[in-house]
């Protein structure tokens, strides 16, 4: 859980990153910026800031910000009910993002040390204009480079509450105190 | 049909518009820029320039450019086979776009005169950060403002060859001579 003032500081910082990438948001979207600390209360290391443009029954689009060195922790998007799971594409718009997926371990990896349980280490480096598509239910995590990152996400519908995190300490739904 | 040199000029111009919006493309994407003249050979009035980032079995994402005053002509995305038709969201990133959809006629409309068959005139003006979602099989057309426009499209899969244009002269598949 992060404090209200920490949340507001993170929102302002997120808006400044969108500005660097020349991404324009409406006032309503700025008010709806989500700051996910994943229950770890350590935003400078683990977290994700985002705006959801669209999440219909068929399509979802989000714009993500990662602060310098910030990590979105390892998770997967499983099937449930009649849904075959979320297919997710990340397109780097600004900065640099290190994405880790299932597959042969990259050694050494470029990411800074992460705190918690991580199990996939196949590295994909995304610079602006580069993108990568993840099939449903495949584990992944990602970390911004030293300047942070702005990343567009194109996907099938999002059901964040269904995401499965590798680290059992993690809670997806953000709580603000 | 447009000439090879006209095509190349349009590609260069498209890249310069993406630059205005700070949208970065890979070299492969620049090489794959599509210039659609819709068979009318009058790009300065009717046309669309685009890059397809992604078109999987489930999700599609494109980045569109309209030159100043350029119009993407009226069309709809029908159901066919087991596909219920394309759901399409336009998000203005740069410039201004006037979108026309089914519904009460706006009078007068802000768009400049268009050449050809147009039947829907409910106006939606999109400035940077604004977006609009179209359900499948609903007629729509759009025109850039005086400075042109850069527009992100988030959608279900695209099958451009299935699109139905109101004006029978129109051919979607671009031909370059
Ligand atoms: Zn994910
Ligand atoms: Zn359309």
mmCIF file of C-alpha atoms and ligand atoms in Angstrom:
data_model
loop_
_atom_site.group_PDB
_atom_site.id
_atom_site.type_symbol
_atom_site.label_atom_id
_atom_site.label_comp_id
_atom_site.label_asym_id
_atom_site.label_seq_id
_atom_site.Cartn_x
_atom_site.Cartn_y
_atom_site.Cartn_z
ATOM 1 C CA UNK A 1 0.000 0.000 0.000
ATOM 2 C CA UNK A 2 1.343 3.434 -0.912
ATOM 3 C CA UNK A 3 0.287 6.703 0.662
ATOM 4 C CA UNK A 4 -1.982 9.208 -1.055
ATOM 5 C CA UNK A 5 0.900 11.674 -1.359
ATOM 6 C CA UNK A 6 3.189 9.026 -2.849
ATOM 7 C CA UNK A 7 0.436 8.118 -5.286
ATOM 8 C CA UNK A 8 0.016 11.751 -6.317
ATOM 9 C CA UNK A 9 3.757 12.190 -6.761
ATOM 10 C CA UNK A 10 3.858 9.066 -8.931
ATOM 11 C CA UNK A 11 0.970 10.370 -11.060
ATOM 12 C CA UNK A 12 2.778 13.671 -11.676
ATOM 13 C CA UNK A 13 5.931 11.809 -12.600
ATOM 14 C CA UNK A 14 3.962 9.521 -14.938
ATOM 15 C CA UNK A 15 2.488 12.537 -16.706
ATOM 16 C CA UNK A 16 5.986 13.961 -17.180
ATOM 17 C CA UNK A 17 7.126 10.689 -18.792
ATOM 18 C CA UNK A 18 4.151 10.720 -21.164
ATOM 19 C CA UNK A 19 5.224 14.265 -22.029
ATOM 20 C CA UNK A 20 8.728 13.097 -22.967
ATOM 21 C CA UNK A 21 7.135 10.638 -25.401
ATOM 22 C CA UNK A 22 4.742 13.334 -26.689
ATOM 23 C CA UNK A 23 1.781 11.244 -25.598
ATOM 24 C CA UNK A 24 -1.277 13.393 -25.015
ATOM 25 C CA UNK A 25 -3.919 12.398 -22.454
ATOM 26 C CA UNK A 26 -7.292 13.913 -21.732
ATOM 27 C CA UNK A 27 -7.897 15.330 -18.238
ATOM 28 C CA UNK A 28 -10.152 12.334 -17.498
ATOM 29 C CA UNK A 29 -7.334 9.980 -18.466
ATOM 30 C CA UNK A 30 -4.853 11.858 -16.265
ATOM 31 C CA UNK A 31 -7.298 11.487 -13.378
ATOM 32 C CA UNK A 32 -7.528 7.752 -14.090
ATOM 33 C CA UNK A 33 -3.786 7.025 -14.115
ATOM 34 C CA UNK A 34 -3.194 3.810 -12.234
ATOM 35 C CA UNK A 35 -0.172 3.387 -9.987
ATOM 36 C CA UNK A 36 0.435 -0.278 -9.213
ATOM 37 C CA UNK A 37 2.850 -1.016 -6.378
ATOM 38 C CA UNK A 38 1.841 -4.710 -6.427
ATOM 39 C CA UNK A 39 1.442 -4.578 -2.672
ATOM 40 C CA UNK A 40 5.206 -4.254 -2.112
ATOM 41 C CA UNK A 41 5.262 -0.533 -1.211
ATOM 42 C CA UNK A 42 8.553 -0.038 -3.021
ATOM 43 C CA UNK A 43 7.660 1.888 -6.178
ATOM 44 C CA UNK A 44 11.229 2.903 -6.913
ATOM 45 C CA UNK A 45 12.052 -0.759 -7.554
ATOM 46 C CA UNK A 46 8.783 -2.555 -8.312
ATOM 47 C CA UNK A 47 5.773 -0.948 -9.924
ATOM 48 C CA UNK A 48 3.953 0.087 -13.054
ATOM 49 C CA UNK A 49 2.090 3.252 -14.007
ATOM 50 C CA UNK A 50 -0.557 3.129 -16.697
ATOM 51 C CA UNK A 51 -3.548 4.528 -18.497
ATOM 52 C CA UNK A 52 -6.131 2.216 -20.037
ATOM 53 C CA UNK A 53 -7.371 3.807 -23.257
ATOM 54 C CA UNK A 54 -9.787 1.051 -24.062
ATOM 55 C CA UNK A 55 -10.860 -2.317 -22.682
ATOM 56 C CA UNK A 56 -13.849 -3.667 -24.592
ATOM 57 C CA UNK A 57 -15.054 -7.242 -24.848
ATOM 58 C CA UNK A 58 -12.637 -7.718 -27.759
ATOM 59 C CA UNK A 59 -9.690 -5.302 -27.586
ATOM 60 C CA UNK A 60 -7.583 -3.530 -24.986
ATOM 61 C CA UNK A 61 -5.023 -0.727 -25.360
ATOM 62 C CA UNK A 62 -2.938 0.771 -22.571
ATOM 63 C CA UNK A 63 -0.035 3.177 -22.270
ATOM 64 C CA UNK A 64 2.538 2.174 -19.656
ATOM 65 C CA UNK A 65 5.244 4.089 -17.838
ATOM 66 C CA UNK A 66 8.143 2.537 -15.988
ATOM 67 C CA UNK A 67 10.302 4.852 -13.920
ATOM 68 C CA UNK A 68 14.091 4.468 -14.291
ATOM 69 C CA UNK A 69 15.037 0.934 -13.266
ATOM 70 C CA UNK A 70 11.464 0.108 -12.195
ATOM 71 C CA UNK A 71 10.327 -3.504 -12.671
ATOM 72 C CA UNK A 72 6.906 -4.926 -13.450
ATOM 73 C CA UNK A 73 7.129 -8.272 -11.659
ATOM 74 C CA UNK A 74 6.853 -11.717 -13.240
ATOM 75 C CA UNK A 75 3.333 -12.828 -14.106
ATOM 76 C CA UNK A 76 1.211 -14.634 -16.677
ATOM 77 C CA UNK A 77 -2.279 -14.200 -18.113
ATOM 78 C CA UNK A 78 -4.084 -17.542 -17.778
ATOM 79 C CA UNK A 79 -7.180 -18.873 -19.468
ATOM 80 C CA UNK A 80 -10.340 -18.825 -17.346
ATOM 81 C CA UNK A 81 -13.974 -19.603 -18.110
ATOM 82 C CA UNK A 82 -14.410 -19.332 -21.875
ATOM 83 C CA UNK A 83 -11.482 -16.907 -22.231
ATOM 84 C CA UNK A 84 -8.304 -18.378 -23.722
ATOM 85 C CA UNK A 85 -6.143 -15.814 -21.940
ATOM 86 C CA UNK A 86 -4.669 -12.444 -22.801
ATOM 87 C CA UNK A 87 -2.396 -11.996 -25.808
ATOM 88 C CA UNK A 88 -0.173 -9.005 -25.151
ATOM 89 C CA UNK A 89 2.082 -6.890 -27.357
ATOM 90 C CA UNK A 90 4.519 -4.368 -25.911
ATOM 91 C CA UNK A 91 5.775 -1.589 -28.181
ATOM 92 C CA UNK A 92 8.488 0.655 -26.784
ATOM 93 C CA UNK A 93 7.731 4.319 -27.502
ATOM 94 C CA UNK A 94 10.422 6.071 -25.479
ATOM 95 C CA UNK A 95 13.406 5.002 -23.394
ATOM 96 C CA UNK A 96 14.397 1.373 -23.148
ATOM 97 C CA UNK A 97 12.767 -1.710 -21.732
ATOM 98 C CA UNK A 98 14.259 -5.091 -20.903
ATOM 99 C CA UNK A 99 11.633 -7.799 -21.278
ATOM 100 C CA UNK A 100 12.130 -11.318 -19.907
ATOM 101 C CA UNK A 101 10.165 -14.261 -21.239
ATOM 102 C CA UNK A 102 10.239 -18.051 -21.184
ATOM 103 C CA UNK A 103 13.041 -19.591 -23.235
ATOM 104 C CA UNK A 104 16.796 -20.016 -23.122
ATOM 105 C CA UNK A 105 18.324 -18.102 -20.255
ATOM 106 C CA UNK A 106 20.313 -15.024 -21.312
ATOM 107 C CA UNK A 107 23.534 -14.884 -19.334
ATOM 108 C CA UNK A 108 24.349 -12.369 -18.066
ATOM 109 C CA UNK A 109 21.131 -10.349 -18.218
ATOM 110 C CA UNK A 110 21.237 -6.561 -18.448
ATOM 111 C CA UNK A 111 18.525 -5.974 -15.834
ATOM 112 C CA UNK A 112 19.501 -4.787 -12.376
ATOM 113 C CA UNK A 113 18.971 -7.156 -9.481
ATOM 114 C CA UNK A 114 15.326 -7.718 -8.663
ATOM 115 C CA UNK A 115 13.878 -8.403 -5.254
ATOM 116 C CA UNK A 116 11.512 -11.373 -5.122
ATOM 117 C CA UNK A 117 10.762 -14.523 -7.043
ATOM 118 C CA UNK A 118 11.727 -14.484 -10.745
ATOM 119 C CA UNK A 119 12.053 -17.609 -12.894
ATOM 120 C CA UNK A 120 12.300 -16.587 -16.596
ATOM 121 C CA UNK A 121 15.385 -14.884 -17.989
ATOM 122 C CA UNK A 122 15.248 -14.944 -21.773
ATOM 123 C CA UNK A 123 16.059 -11.306 -22.515
ATOM 124 C CA UNK A 124 14.470 -9.129 -25.187
ATOM 125 C CA UNK A 125 15.634 -5.543 -25.326
ATOM 126 C CA UNK A 126 13.130 -3.086 -26.762
ATOM 127 C CA UNK A 127 14.156 0.339 -27.996
ATOM 128 C CA UNK A 128 11.682 2.895 -29.399
ATOM 129 C CA UNK A 129 9.816 1.409 -32.366
ATOM 130 C CA UNK A 130 10.517 -2.170 -31.299
ATOM 131 C CA UNK A 131 7.828 -4.542 -30.068
ATOM 132 C CA UNK A 132 7.223 -8.090 -28.869
ATOM 133 C CA UNK A 133 4.079 -10.235 -28.684
ATOM 134 C CA UNK A 134 3.385 -12.656 -25.847
ATOM 135 C CA UNK A 135 1.049 -15.609 -26.184
ATOM 136 C CA UNK A 136 -1.407 -16.227 -23.305
ATOM 137 C CA UNK A 137 -0.205 -17.843 -20.109
ATOM 138 C CA UNK A 138 3.499 -17.329 -20.801
ATOM 139 C CA UNK A 139 5.509 -15.897 -17.903
ATOM 140 C CA UNK A 140 7.091 -12.470 -18.340
ATOM 141 C CA UNK A 141 8.480 -9.500 -16.468
ATOM 142 C CA UNK A 142 10.109 -6.272 -17.574
ATOM 143 C CA UNK A 143 12.358 -3.519 -16.309
ATOM 144 C CA UNK A 144 13.012 -0.024 -17.608
ATOM 145 C CA UNK A 145 16.484 1.202 -18.464
ATOM 146 C CA UNK A 146 18.221 4.075 -16.657
ATOM 147 C CA UNK A 147 16.008 6.764 -18.155
ATOM 148 C CA UNK A 148 12.696 4.943 -17.723
ATOM 149 C CA UNK A 149 10.367 3.822 -20.487
ATOM 150 C CA UNK A 150 7.045 4.535 -22.122
ATOM 151 C CA UNK A 151 5.442 1.446 -23.660
ATOM 152 C CA UNK A 152 2.230 0.944 -25.629
ATOM 153 C CA UNK A 153 0.345 -2.253 -24.893
ATOM 154 C CA UNK A 154 -2.004 -3.722 -27.523
ATOM 155 C CA UNK A 155 -3.916 -6.778 -26.343
ATOM 156 C CA UNK A 156 -7.037 -8.839 -26.062
ATOM 157 C CA UNK A 157 -9.230 -7.871 -23.076
ATOM 158 C CA UNK A 158 -7.545 -7.309 -19.723
ATOM 159 C CA UNK A 159 -8.767 -8.957 -16.533
ATOM 160 C CA UNK A 160 -5.977 -7.824 -14.237
ATOM 161 C CA UNK A 161 -7.489 -9.580 -11.230
ATOM 162 C CA UNK A 162 -6.940 -12.923 -13.008
ATOM 163 C CA UNK A 163 -3.202 -12.369 -13.529
ATOM 164 C CA UNK A 164 -1.006 -14.884 -11.751
ATOM 165 C CA UNK A 165 2.203 -13.540 -10.212
ATOM 166 C CA UNK A 166 5.132 -15.822 -9.533
ATOM 167 C CA UNK A 167 5.916 -14.126 -6.217
ATOM 168 C CA UNK A 168 3.162 -15.016 -3.740
ATOM 169 C CA UNK A 169 3.623 -11.695 -1.887
ATOM 170 C CA UNK A 170 2.247 -9.781 -4.869
ATOM 171 C CA UNK A 171 -1.233 -8.272 -5.057
ATOM 172 C CA UNK A 172 -2.191 -6.782 -8.433
ATOM 173 C CA UNK A 173 -5.051 -4.555 -7.362
ATOM 174 C CA UNK A 174 -3.526 -1.291 -6.202
ATOM 175 C CA UNK A 175 -4.395 -0.048 -2.755
ATOM 176 C CA UNK A 176 -3.889 3.570 -1.856
ATOM 177 C CA UNK A 177 -3.821 4.484 1.827
ATOM 178 C CA UNK B 1 -3.170 3.722 -59.346
ATOM 179 C CA UNK B 2 -0.378 6.082 -58.290
ATOM 180 C CA UNK B 3 3.099 6.172 -59.803
ATOM 181 C CA UNK B 4 6.158 4.775 -58.047
ATOM 182 C CA UNK B 5 7.560 8.286 -57.595
ATOM 183 C CA UNK B 6 4.276 9.552 -56.150
ATOM 184 C CA UNK B 7 4.252 6.578 -53.814
ATOM 185 C CA UNK B 8 7.806 7.318 -52.677
ATOM 186 C CA UNK B 9 7.008 10.989 -52.131
ATOM 187 C CA UNK B 10 3.974 10.010 -50.041
ATOM 188 C CA UNK B 11 6.087 7.625 -47.956
ATOM 189 C CA UNK B 12 8.619 10.374 -47.193
ATOM 190 C CA UNK B 13 5.809 12.725 -46.256
ATOM 191 C CA UNK B 14 4.240 10.053 -44.039
ATOM 192 C CA UNK B 15 7.524 9.574 -42.213
ATOM 193 C CA UNK B 16 7.725 13.325 -41.609
ATOM 194 C CA UNK B 17 4.227 13.302 -40.078
ATOM 195 C CA UNK B 18 5.166 10.416 -37.790
ATOM 196 C CA UNK B 19 8.146 12.540 -36.773
ATOM 197 C CA UNK B 20 5.879 15.448 -35.796
ATOM 198 C CA UNK B 21 4.009 13.070 -33.469
ATOM 199 C CA UNK B 22 7.301 11.626 -32.159
ATOM 200 C CA UNK B 23 6.298 8.189 -33.381
ATOM 201 C CA UNK B 24 9.332 6.005 -33.976
ATOM 202 C CA UNK B 25 9.311 3.268 -36.618
ATOM 203 C CA UNK B 26 11.857 0.572 -37.372
ATOM 204 C CA UNK B 27 13.461 0.578 -40.815
ATOM 205 C CA UNK B 28 11.364 -2.486 -41.716
ATOM 206 C CA UNK B 29 8.210 -0.608 -40.770
ATOM 207 C CA UNK B 30 9.249 2.412 -42.837
ATOM 208 C CA UNK B 31 9.757 0.074 -45.790
ATOM 209 C CA UNK B 32 6.270 -1.371 -45.226
ATOM 210 C CA UNK B 33 4.388 1.939 -45.131
ATOM 211 C CA UNK B 34 1.187 1.532 -47.093
ATOM 212 C CA UNK B 35 -0.123 4.335 -49.291
ATOM 213 C CA UNK B 36 -3.779 3.756 -50.161
ATOM 214 C CA UNK B 37 -5.183 5.901 -52.964
ATOM 215 C CA UNK B 38 -8.355 3.753 -53.062
ATOM 216 C CA UNK B 39 -8.019 3.535 -56.822
ATOM 217 C CA UNK B 40 -8.898 7.218 -57.276
ATOM 218 C CA UNK B 41 -5.381 8.495 -58.057
ATOM 219 C CA UNK B 42 -6.031 11.724 -56.144
ATOM 220 C CA UNK B 43 -3.978 11.385 -52.959
ATOM 221 C CA UNK B 44 -4.183 15.066 -52.106
ATOM 222 C CA UNK B 45 -7.939 14.646 -51.559
ATOM 223 C CA UNK B 46 -8.594 10.958 -50.943
ATOM 224 C CA UNK B 47 -6.141 8.572 -49.349
ATOM 225 C CA UNK B 48 -4.653 7.078 -46.240
ATOM 226 C CA UNK B 49 -1.078 6.293 -45.215
ATOM 227 C CA UNK B 50 -0.407 3.666 -42.597
ATOM 228 C CA UNK B 51 1.830 1.228 -40.812
ATOM 229 C CA UNK B 52 0.453 -2.010 -39.421
ATOM 230 C CA UNK B 53 2.285 -2.789 -36.181
ATOM 231 C CA UNK B 54 0.428 -5.978 -35.515
ATOM 232 C CA UNK B 55 -2.379 -8.022 -37.038
ATOM 233 C CA UNK B 56 -2.720 -11.350 -35.231
ATOM 234 C CA UNK B 57 -5.727 -13.658 -35.126
ATOM 235 C CA UNK B 58 -7.027 -11.615 -32.181
ATOM 236 C CA UNK B 59 -5.698 -8.041 -32.213
ATOM 237 C CA UNK B 60 -4.639 -5.386 -34.701
ATOM 238 C CA UNK B 61 -2.819 -2.090 -34.172
ATOM 239 C CA UNK B 62 -2.004 0.456 -36.859
ATOM 240 C CA UNK B 63 -0.657 4.000 -37.015
ATOM 241 C CA UNK B 64 -2.377 6.196 -39.589
ATOM 242 C CA UNK B 65 -1.390 9.431 -41.296
ATOM 243 C CA UNK B 66 -3.752 11.740 -43.127
ATOM 244 C CA UNK B 67 -2.213 14.591 -45.060
ATOM 245 C CA UNK B 68 -3.811 18.040 -44.600
ATOM 246 C CA UNK B 69 -7.438 17.828 -45.733
ATOM 247 C CA UNK B 70 -7.041 14.235 -46.916
ATOM 248 C CA UNK B 71 -10.103 11.971 -46.588
ATOM 249 C CA UNK B 72 -10.359 8.245 -45.935
ATOM 250 C CA UNK B 73 -13.560 7.443 -47.819
ATOM 251 C CA UNK B 74 -16.762 6.025 -46.350
ATOM 252 C CA UNK B 75 -16.704 2.300 -45.616
ATOM 253 C CA UNK B 76 -17.793 -0.361 -43.145
ATOM 254 C CA UNK B 77 -16.291 -3.573 -41.811
ATOM 255 C CA UNK B 78 -18.857 -6.350 -42.276
ATOM 256 C CA UNK B 79 -19.147 -9.759 -40.710
ATOM 257 C CA UNK B 80 -18.040 -12.659 -42.915
ATOM 258 C CA UNK B 81 -17.632 -16.371 -42.251
ATOM 259 C CA UNK B 82 -17.308 -16.842 -38.482
ATOM 260 C CA UNK B 83 -15.965 -13.292 -37.975
ATOM 261 C CA UNK B 84 -18.424 -10.822 -36.482
ATOM 262 C CA UNK B 85 -16.667 -7.878 -38.113
ATOM 263 C CA UNK B 86 -13.963 -5.430 -37.108
ATOM 264 C CA UNK B 87 -14.346 -3.235 -34.036
ATOM 265 C CA UNK B 88 -12.209 -0.160 -34.536
ATOM 266 C CA UNK B 89 -10.994 2.601 -32.209
ATOM 267 C CA UNK B 90 -9.354 5.760 -33.511
ATOM 268 C CA UNK B 91 -7.201 7.770 -31.130
ATOM 269 C CA UNK B 92 -5.899 11.106 -32.389
ATOM 270 C CA UNK B 93 -2.219 11.543 -31.567
ATOM 271 C CA UNK B 94 -1.372 14.715 -33.454
ATOM 272 C CA UNK B 95 -3.276 17.270 -35.526
ATOM 273 C CA UNK B 96 -7.027 17.042 -35.854
ATOM 274 C CA UNK B 97 -9.397 14.562 -37.412
ATOM 275 C CA UNK B 98 -13.062 14.918 -38.311
ATOM 276 C CA UNK B 99 -14.791 11.553 -38.086
ATOM 277 C CA UNK B 100 -18.253 10.930 -39.570
ATOM 278 C CA UNK B 101 -20.428 8.073 -38.362
ATOM 279 C CA UNK B 102 -24.033 6.935 -38.549
ATOM 280 C CA UNK B 103 -26.445 9.035 -36.495
ATOM 281 C CA UNK B 104 -28.057 12.442 -36.515
ATOM 282 C CA UNK B 105 -26.665 14.591 -39.289
ATOM 283 C CA UNK B 106 -24.428 17.441 -38.107
ATOM 284 C CA UNK B 107 -25.277 20.606 -39.997
ATOM 285 C CA UNK B 108 -23.125 22.224 -41.150
ATOM 286 C CA UNK B 109 -20.187 19.816 -41.001
ATOM 287 C CA UNK B 110 -16.648 21.122 -40.645
ATOM 288 C CA UNK B 111 -15.159 18.839 -43.315
ATOM 289 C CA UNK B 112 -14.251 20.243 -46.684
ATOM 290 C CA UNK B 113 -16.250 19.095 -49.682
ATOM 291 C CA UNK B 114 -15.608 15.483 -50.610
ATOM 292 C CA UNK B 115 -15.698 14.000 -54.077
ATOM 293 C CA UNK B 116 -17.750 10.816 -54.361
ATOM 294 C CA UNK B 117 -20.519 9.013 -52.551
ATOM 295 C CA UNK B 118 -20.880 9.826 -48.830
ATOM 296 C CA UNK B 119 -24.008 9.056 -46.787
ATOM 297 C CA UNK B 120 -23.209 9.493 -43.041
ATOM 298 C CA UNK B 121 -22.623 12.917 -41.535
ATOM 299 C CA UNK B 122 -22.734 12.653 -37.749
ATOM 300 C CA UNK B 123 -19.550 14.552 -36.864
ATOM 301 C CA UNK B 124 -17.047 13.672 -34.169
ATOM 302 C CA UNK B 125 -14.026 15.916 -33.879
ATOM 303 C CA UNK B 126 -10.934 14.298 -32.425
ATOM 304 C CA UNK B 127 -8.059 16.321 -31.047
ATOM 305 C CA UNK B 128 -4.879 14.766 -29.614
ATOM 306 C CA UNK B 129 -5.754 12.431 -26.752
ATOM 307 C CA UNK B 130 -9.345 11.967 -27.920
ATOM 308 C CA UNK B 131 -10.692 8.700 -29.289
ATOM 309 C CA UNK B 132 -13.820 7.035 -30.614
ATOM 310 C CA UNK B 133 -14.838 3.370 -30.950
ATOM 311 C CA UNK B 134 -16.838 2.017 -33.891
ATOM 312 C CA UNK B 135 -18.882 -1.149 -33.694
ATOM 313 C CA UNK B 136 -18.610 -3.581 -36.646
ATOM 314 C CA UNK B 137 -20.452 -2.864 -39.859
ATOM 315 C CA UNK B 138 -21.167 0.802 -39.071
ATOM 316 C CA UNK B 139 -20.398 3.257 -41.872
ATOM 317 C CA UNK B 140 -17.671 5.838 -41.282
ATOM 318 C CA UNK B 141 -15.270 8.176 -43.026
ATOM 319 C CA UNK B 142 -12.750 10.705 -41.783
ATOM 320 C CA UNK B 143 -10.851 13.769 -42.897
ATOM 321 C CA UNK B 144 -7.780 15.470 -41.473
ATOM 322 C CA UNK B 145 -7.773 19.127 -40.514
ATOM 323 C CA UNK B 146 -5.568 21.751 -42.176
ATOM 324 C CA UNK B 147 -2.354 20.479 -40.641
ATOM 325 C CA UNK B 148 -2.991 16.767 -41.212
ATOM 326 C CA UNK B 149 -3.366 14.109 -38.542
ATOM 327 C CA UNK B 150 -1.662 11.140 -36.951
ATOM 328 C CA UNK B 151 -4.101 8.578 -35.562
ATOM 329 C CA UNK B 152 -3.589 5.310 -33.683
ATOM 330 C CA UNK B 153 -5.986 2.526 -34.559
ATOM 331 C CA UNK B 154 -6.678 -0.264 -32.042
ATOM 332 C CA UNK B 155 -8.929 -3.008 -33.364
ATOM 333 C CA UNK B 156 -9.865 -6.617 -33.781
ATOM 334 C CA UNK B 157 -8.163 -8.289 -36.775
ATOM 335 C CA UNK B 158 -8.107 -6.392 -40.083
ATOM 336 C CA UNK B 159 -9.176 -7.979 -43.348
ATOM 337 C CA UNK B 160 -8.958 -4.898 -45.540
ATOM 338 C CA UNK B 161 -10.070 -6.805 -48.633
ATOM 339 C CA UNK B 162 -13.458 -7.423 -46.956
ATOM 340 C CA UNK B 163 -14.130 -3.715 -46.337
ATOM 341 C CA UNK B 164 -17.185 -2.382 -48.127
ATOM 342 C CA UNK B 165 -16.918 1.123 -49.554
ATOM 343 C CA UNK B 166 -19.992 3.187 -50.241
ATOM 344 C CA UNK B 167 -18.560 4.594 -53.470
ATOM 345 C CA UNK B 168 -18.458 1.768 -56.046
ATOM 346 C CA UNK B 169 -15.429 3.330 -57.763
ATOM 347 C CA UNK B 170 -13.239 2.550 -54.771
ATOM 348 C CA UNK B 171 -10.695 -0.261 -54.601
ATOM 349 C CA UNK B 172 -9.061 -0.782 -51.208
ATOM 350 C CA UNK B 173 -6.008 -2.750 -52.271
ATOM 351 C CA UNK B 174 -3.376 -0.232 -53.296
ATOM 352 C CA UNK B 175 -1.840 -0.560 -56.719
ATOM 353 C CA UNK B 176 1.440 1.125 -57.476
ATOM 354 C CA UNK B 177 2.337 1.601 -61.091
HETATM 355 ZN ZN1 LIG C 1 1.490 -9.068 -18.861
HETATM 356 ZN ZN1 LIG C 2 -12.695 1.633 -40.797
#
